Backbone as a chain_set.jsonl record, in Angstrom:
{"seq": "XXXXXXXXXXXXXXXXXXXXXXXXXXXXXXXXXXXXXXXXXXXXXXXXXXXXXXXXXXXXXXXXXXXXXXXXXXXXXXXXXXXXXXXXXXXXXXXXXXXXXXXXXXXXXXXXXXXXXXXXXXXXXXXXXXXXX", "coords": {"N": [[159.172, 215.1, 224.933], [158.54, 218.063, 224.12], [155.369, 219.732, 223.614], [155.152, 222.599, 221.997], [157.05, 222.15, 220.18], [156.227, 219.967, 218.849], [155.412, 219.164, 215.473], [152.306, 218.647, 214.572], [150.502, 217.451, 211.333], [147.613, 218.598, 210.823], [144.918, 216.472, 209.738], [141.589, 215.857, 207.688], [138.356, 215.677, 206.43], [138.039, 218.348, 204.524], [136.334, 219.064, 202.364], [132.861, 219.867, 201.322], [132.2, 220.431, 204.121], [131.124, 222.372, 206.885], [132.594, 225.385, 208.322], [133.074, 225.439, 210.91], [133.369, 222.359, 211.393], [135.708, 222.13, 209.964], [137.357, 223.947, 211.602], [136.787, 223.801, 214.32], [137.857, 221.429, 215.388], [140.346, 221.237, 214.628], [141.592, 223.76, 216.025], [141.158, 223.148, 218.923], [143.084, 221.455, 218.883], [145.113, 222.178, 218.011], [145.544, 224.109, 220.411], [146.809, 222.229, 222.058], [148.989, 221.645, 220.631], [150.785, 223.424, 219.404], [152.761, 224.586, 217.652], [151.26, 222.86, 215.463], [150.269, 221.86, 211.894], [148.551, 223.677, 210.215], [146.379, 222.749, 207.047], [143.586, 224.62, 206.579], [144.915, 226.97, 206.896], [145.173, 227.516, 204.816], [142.899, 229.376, 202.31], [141.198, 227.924, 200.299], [138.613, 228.248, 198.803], [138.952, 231.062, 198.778], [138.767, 233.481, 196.398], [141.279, 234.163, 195.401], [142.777, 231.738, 195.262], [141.492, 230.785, 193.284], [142.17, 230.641, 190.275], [144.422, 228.582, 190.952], [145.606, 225.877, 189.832], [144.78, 222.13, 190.623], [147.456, 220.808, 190.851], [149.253, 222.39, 192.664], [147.843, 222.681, 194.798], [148.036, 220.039, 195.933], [150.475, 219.865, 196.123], [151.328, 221.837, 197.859], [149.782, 220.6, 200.415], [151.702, 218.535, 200.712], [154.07, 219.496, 200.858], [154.126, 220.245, 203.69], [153.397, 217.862, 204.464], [155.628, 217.023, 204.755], [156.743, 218.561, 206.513], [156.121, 217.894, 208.721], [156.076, 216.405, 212.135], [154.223, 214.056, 212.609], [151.526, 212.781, 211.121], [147.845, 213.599, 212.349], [144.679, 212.414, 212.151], [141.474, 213.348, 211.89], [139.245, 211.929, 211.41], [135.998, 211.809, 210.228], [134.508, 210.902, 208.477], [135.008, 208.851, 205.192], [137.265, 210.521, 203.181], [138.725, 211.346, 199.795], [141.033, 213.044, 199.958], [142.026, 213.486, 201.923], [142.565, 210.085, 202.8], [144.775, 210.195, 200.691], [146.397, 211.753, 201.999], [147.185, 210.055, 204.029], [148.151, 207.89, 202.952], [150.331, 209.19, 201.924], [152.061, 210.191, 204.253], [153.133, 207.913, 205.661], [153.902, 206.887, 203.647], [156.353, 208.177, 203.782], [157.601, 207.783, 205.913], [156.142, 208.694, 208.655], [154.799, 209.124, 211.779], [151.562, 208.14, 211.659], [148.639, 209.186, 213.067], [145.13, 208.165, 213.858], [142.13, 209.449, 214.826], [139.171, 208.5, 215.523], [135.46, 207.723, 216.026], [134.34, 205.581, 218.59], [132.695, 203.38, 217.104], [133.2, 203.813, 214.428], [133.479, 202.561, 211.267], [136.134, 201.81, 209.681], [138.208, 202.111, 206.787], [139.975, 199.062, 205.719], [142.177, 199.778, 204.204], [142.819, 202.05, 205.43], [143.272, 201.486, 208.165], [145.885, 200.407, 208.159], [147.176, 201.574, 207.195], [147.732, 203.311, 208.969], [150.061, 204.635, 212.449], [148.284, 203.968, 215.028], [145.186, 203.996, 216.331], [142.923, 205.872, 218.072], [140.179, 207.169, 220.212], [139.229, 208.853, 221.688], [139.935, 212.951, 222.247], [141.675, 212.867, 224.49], [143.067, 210.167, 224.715], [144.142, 210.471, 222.002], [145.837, 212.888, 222.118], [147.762, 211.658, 224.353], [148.858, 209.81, 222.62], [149.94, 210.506, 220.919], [151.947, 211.835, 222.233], [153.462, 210.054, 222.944], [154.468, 208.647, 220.154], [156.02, 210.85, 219.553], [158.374, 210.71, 221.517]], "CA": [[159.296, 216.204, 224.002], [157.558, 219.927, 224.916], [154.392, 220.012, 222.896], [155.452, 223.577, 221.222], [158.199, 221.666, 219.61], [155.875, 219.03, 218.121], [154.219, 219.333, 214.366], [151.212, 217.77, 213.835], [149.528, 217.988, 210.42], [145.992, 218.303, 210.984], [144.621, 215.983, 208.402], [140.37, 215.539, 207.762], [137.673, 216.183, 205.454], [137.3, 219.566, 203.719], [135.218, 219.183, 201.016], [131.654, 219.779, 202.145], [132.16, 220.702, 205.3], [131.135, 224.144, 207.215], [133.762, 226.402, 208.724], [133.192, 225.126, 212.378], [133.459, 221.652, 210.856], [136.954, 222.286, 209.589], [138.1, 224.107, 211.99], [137.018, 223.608, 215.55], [138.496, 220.272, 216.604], [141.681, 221.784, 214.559], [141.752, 225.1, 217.082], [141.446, 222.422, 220.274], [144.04, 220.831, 218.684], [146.662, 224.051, 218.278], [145.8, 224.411, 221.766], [147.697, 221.174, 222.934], [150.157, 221.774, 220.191], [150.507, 225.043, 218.645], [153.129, 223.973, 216.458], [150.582, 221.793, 214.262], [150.646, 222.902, 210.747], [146.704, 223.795, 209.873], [145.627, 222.988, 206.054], [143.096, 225.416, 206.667], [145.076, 228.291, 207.35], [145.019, 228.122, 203.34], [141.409, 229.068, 202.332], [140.826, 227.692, 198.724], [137.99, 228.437, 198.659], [138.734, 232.024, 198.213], [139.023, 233.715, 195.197], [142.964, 234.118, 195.253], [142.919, 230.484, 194.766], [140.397, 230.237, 191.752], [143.127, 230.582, 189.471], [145.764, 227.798, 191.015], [146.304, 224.109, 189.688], [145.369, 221.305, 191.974], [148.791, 219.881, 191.451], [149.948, 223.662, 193.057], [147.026, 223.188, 196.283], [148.481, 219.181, 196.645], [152.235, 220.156, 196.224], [151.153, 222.733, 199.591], [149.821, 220.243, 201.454], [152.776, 217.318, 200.525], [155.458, 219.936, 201.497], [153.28, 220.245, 204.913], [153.222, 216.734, 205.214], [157.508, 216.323, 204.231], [157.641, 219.197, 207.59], [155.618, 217.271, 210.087], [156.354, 215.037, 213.324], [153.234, 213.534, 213.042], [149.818, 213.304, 210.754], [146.928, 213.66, 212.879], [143.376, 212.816, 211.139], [140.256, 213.553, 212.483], [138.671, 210.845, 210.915], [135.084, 211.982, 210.343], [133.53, 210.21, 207.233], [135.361, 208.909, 204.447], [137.676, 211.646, 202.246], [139.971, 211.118, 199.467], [141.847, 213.964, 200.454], [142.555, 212.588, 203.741], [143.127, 209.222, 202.747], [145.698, 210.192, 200.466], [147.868, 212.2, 202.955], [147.786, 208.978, 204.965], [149.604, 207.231, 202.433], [151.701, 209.934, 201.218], [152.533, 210.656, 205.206], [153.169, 206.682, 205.698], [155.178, 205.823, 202.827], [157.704, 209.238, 204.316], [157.519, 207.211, 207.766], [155.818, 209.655, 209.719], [153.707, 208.284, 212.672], [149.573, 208.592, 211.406], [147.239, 208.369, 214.447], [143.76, 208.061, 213.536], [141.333, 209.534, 215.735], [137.743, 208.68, 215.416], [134.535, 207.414, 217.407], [134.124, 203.651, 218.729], [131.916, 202.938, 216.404], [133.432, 204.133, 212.936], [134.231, 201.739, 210.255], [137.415, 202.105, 209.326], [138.669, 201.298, 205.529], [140.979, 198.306, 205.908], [143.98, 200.753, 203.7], [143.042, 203.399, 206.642], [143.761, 200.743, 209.03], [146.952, 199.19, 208.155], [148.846, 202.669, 207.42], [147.728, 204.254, 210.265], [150.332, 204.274, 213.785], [148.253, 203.556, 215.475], [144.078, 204.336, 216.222], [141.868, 206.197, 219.219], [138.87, 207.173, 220.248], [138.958, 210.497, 222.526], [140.585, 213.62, 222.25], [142.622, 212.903, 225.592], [144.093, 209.362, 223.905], [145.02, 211.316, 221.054], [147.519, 213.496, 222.82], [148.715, 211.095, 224.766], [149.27, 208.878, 221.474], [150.988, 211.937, 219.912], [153.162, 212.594, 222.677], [154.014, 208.548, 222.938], [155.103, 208.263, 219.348], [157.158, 211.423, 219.683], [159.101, 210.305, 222.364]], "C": [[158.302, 217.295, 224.38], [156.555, 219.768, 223.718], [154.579, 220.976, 222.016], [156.408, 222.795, 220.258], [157.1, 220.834, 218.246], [155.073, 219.588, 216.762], [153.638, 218.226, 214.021], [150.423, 218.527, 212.607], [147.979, 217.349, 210.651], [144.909, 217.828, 209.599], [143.257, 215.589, 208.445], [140.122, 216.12, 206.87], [137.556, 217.487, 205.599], [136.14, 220.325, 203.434], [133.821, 219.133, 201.396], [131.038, 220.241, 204.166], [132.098, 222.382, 205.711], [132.453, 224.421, 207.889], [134.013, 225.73, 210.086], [133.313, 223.595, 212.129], [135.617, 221.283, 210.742], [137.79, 222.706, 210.647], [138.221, 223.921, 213.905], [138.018, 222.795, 216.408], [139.952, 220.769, 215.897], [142.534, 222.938, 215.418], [142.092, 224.123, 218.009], [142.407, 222.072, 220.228], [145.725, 221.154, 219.201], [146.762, 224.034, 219.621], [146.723, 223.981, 222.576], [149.139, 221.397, 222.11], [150.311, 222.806, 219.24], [151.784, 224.988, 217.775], [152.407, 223.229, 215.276], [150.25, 222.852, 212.937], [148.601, 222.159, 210.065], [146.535, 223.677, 208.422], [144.512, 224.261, 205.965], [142.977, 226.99, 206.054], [145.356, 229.006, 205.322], [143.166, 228.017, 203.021], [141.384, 229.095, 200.689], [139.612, 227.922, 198.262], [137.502, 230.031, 198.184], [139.158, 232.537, 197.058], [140.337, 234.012, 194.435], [143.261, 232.676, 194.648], [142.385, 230.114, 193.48], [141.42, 229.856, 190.442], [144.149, 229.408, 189.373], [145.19, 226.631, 190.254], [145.638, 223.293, 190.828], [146.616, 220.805, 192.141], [149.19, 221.535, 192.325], [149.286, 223.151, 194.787], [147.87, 221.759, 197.177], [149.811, 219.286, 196.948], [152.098, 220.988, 197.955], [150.919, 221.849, 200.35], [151.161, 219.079, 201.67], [154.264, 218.185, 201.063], [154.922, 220.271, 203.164], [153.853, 218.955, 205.68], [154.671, 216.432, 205.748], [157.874, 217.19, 205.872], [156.636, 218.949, 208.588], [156.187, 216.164, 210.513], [155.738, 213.847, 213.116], [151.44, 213.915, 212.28], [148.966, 212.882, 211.989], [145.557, 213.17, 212.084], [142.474, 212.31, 211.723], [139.443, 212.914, 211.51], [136.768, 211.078, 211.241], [133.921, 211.155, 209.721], [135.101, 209.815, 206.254], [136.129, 210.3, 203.376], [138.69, 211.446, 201.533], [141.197, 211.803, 199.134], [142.845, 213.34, 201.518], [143.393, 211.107, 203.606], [144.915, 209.167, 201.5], [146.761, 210.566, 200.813], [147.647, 211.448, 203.682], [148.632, 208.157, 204.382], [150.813, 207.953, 202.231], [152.608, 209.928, 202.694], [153.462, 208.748, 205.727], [154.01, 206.61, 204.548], [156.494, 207.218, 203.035], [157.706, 208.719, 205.84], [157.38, 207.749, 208.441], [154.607, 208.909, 210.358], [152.32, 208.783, 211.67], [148.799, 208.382, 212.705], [145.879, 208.601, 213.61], [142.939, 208.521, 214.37], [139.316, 209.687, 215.177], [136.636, 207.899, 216.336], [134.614, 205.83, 217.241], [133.489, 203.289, 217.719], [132.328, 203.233, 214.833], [133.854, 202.891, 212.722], [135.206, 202.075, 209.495], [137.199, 201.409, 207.796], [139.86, 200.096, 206.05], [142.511, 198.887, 205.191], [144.156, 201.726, 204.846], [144.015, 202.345, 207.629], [145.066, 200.799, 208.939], [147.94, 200.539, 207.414], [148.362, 203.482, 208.195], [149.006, 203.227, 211.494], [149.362, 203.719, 214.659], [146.04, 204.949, 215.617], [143.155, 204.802, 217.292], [140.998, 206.82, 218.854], [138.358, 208.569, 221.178], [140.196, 211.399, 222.359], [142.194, 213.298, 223.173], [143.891, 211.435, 225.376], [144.401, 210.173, 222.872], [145.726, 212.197, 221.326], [148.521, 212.373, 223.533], [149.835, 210.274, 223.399], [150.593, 209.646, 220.729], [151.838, 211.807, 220.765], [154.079, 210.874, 222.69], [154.924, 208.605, 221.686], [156.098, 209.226, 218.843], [158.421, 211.281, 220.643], [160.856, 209.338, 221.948]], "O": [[157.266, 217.057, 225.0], [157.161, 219.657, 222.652], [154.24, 220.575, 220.903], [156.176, 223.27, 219.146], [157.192, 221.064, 217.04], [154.16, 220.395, 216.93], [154.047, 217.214, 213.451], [149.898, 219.639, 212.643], [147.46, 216.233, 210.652], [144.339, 218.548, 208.779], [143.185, 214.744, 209.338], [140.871, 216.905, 206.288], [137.049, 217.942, 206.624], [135.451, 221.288, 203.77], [133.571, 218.052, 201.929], [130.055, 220.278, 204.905], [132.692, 223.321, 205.181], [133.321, 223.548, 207.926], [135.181, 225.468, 210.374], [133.435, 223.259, 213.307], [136.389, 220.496, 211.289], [138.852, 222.109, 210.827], [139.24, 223.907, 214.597], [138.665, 223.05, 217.423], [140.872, 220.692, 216.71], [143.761, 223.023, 215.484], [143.309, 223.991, 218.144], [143.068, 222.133, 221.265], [146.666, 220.835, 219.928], [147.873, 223.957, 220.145], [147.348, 224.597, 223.44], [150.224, 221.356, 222.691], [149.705, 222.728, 218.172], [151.536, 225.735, 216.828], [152.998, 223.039, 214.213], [150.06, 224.068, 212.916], [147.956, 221.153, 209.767], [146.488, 224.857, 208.076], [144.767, 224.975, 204.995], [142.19, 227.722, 205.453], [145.566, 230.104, 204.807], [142.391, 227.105, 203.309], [141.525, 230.1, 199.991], [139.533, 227.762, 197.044], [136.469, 230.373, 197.608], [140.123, 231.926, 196.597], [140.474, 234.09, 193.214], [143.936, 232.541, 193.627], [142.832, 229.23, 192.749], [141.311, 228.823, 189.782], [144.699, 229.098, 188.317], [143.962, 226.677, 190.177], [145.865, 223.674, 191.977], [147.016, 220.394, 193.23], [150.128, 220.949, 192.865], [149.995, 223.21, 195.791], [148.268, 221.835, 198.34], [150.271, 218.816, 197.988], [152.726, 220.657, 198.96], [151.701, 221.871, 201.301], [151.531, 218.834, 202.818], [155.267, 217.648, 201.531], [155.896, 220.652, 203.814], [154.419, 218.828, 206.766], [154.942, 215.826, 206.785], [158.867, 216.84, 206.511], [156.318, 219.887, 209.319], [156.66, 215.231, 209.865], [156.286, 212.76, 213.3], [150.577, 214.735, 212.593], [149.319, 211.895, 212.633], [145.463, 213.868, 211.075], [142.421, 211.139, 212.1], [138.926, 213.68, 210.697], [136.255, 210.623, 212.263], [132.832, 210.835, 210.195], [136.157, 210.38, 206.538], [135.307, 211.041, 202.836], [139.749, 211.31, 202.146], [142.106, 211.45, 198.384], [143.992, 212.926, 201.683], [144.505, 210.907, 204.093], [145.834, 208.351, 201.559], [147.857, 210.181, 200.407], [147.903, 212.028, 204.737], [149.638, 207.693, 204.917], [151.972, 207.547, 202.315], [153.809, 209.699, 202.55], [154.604, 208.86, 206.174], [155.089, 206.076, 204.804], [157.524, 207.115, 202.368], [157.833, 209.484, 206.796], [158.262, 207.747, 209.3], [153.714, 208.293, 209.775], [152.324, 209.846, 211.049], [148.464, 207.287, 213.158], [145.89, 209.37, 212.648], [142.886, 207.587, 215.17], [138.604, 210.576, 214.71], [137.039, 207.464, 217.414], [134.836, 205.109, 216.269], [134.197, 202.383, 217.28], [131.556, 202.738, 214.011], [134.428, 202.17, 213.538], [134.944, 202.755, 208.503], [136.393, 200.515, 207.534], [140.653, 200.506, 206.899], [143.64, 198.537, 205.535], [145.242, 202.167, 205.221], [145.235, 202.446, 207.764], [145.539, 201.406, 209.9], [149.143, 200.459, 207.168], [148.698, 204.648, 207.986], [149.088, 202.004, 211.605], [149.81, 202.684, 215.153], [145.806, 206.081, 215.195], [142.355, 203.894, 217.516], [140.751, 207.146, 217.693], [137.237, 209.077, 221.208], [141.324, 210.908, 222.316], [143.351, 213.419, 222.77], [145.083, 211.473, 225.683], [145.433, 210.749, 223.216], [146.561, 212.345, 220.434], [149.728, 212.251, 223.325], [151.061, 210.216, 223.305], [151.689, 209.367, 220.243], [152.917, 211.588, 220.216], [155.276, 210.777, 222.421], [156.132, 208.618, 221.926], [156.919, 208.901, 217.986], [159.458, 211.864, 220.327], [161.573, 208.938, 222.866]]}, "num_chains": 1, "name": "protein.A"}
């Protein structure tokens, strides 16, 4: 499958996190697949948002999740943001990869609805392009 083709939702912690945080390893990401659909590219944080609902901000990302190939999640720390678009993305049977360092401790619910789990940027494309195939 051509990489442009593919959507990955770029799924990781938020909440607490700086700007370069959020968005770097999501930019590298675009790079390989510039189809991937960025949470981000909504900034709730600004004052347009002050006003919404969370059911309005989760309904955005759940119709995100309903028009992706493929969650992605940059698995940094614990987030129950994150962990809930792994179930929501998992019980709509969309691959999950997991990508985080050798050494993380995984939750055993992360585990067991994730596709499948690596450890470098360069397995995580391949992984992506594997379970699009």
């Amino acid at each position: 499958m051509n990489n442009d083709r593919v959507k990955v939702y770029l799924s990781g912690p938020m909440d607490h996190c700086t700007d370069e945080e959020k968005k770097a390893w999501r930019n590298l990401v675009k790079e390989y697949f510039p189809g991937s659909i960025d949470p981000t590219r909504h900034n709730y944080e600004n004052p347009d948002y002050a006003g919404k609902l969370h059911h309005e901000i989760v309904e955005l990302d759940k119709r995100d999740i309903r028009n992706c190939d493929v969650l992605l999640v940059r698995y940094l720390r614990p987030s129950a943001g994150t962990c809930m678009e792994i179930i929501y993305a998992w019980t709509l049977g969309k691959p999950v990869v997991i990508w985080c360092e050798k050494d993380t401790i995984l939750s055993p619910w992360v585990s067991y609805h994730s596709t499948s789990i690596v450890h470098s940027f360069d397995d995580m494309i391949q992984k992506i392009m594997e379970v699009m195939e």
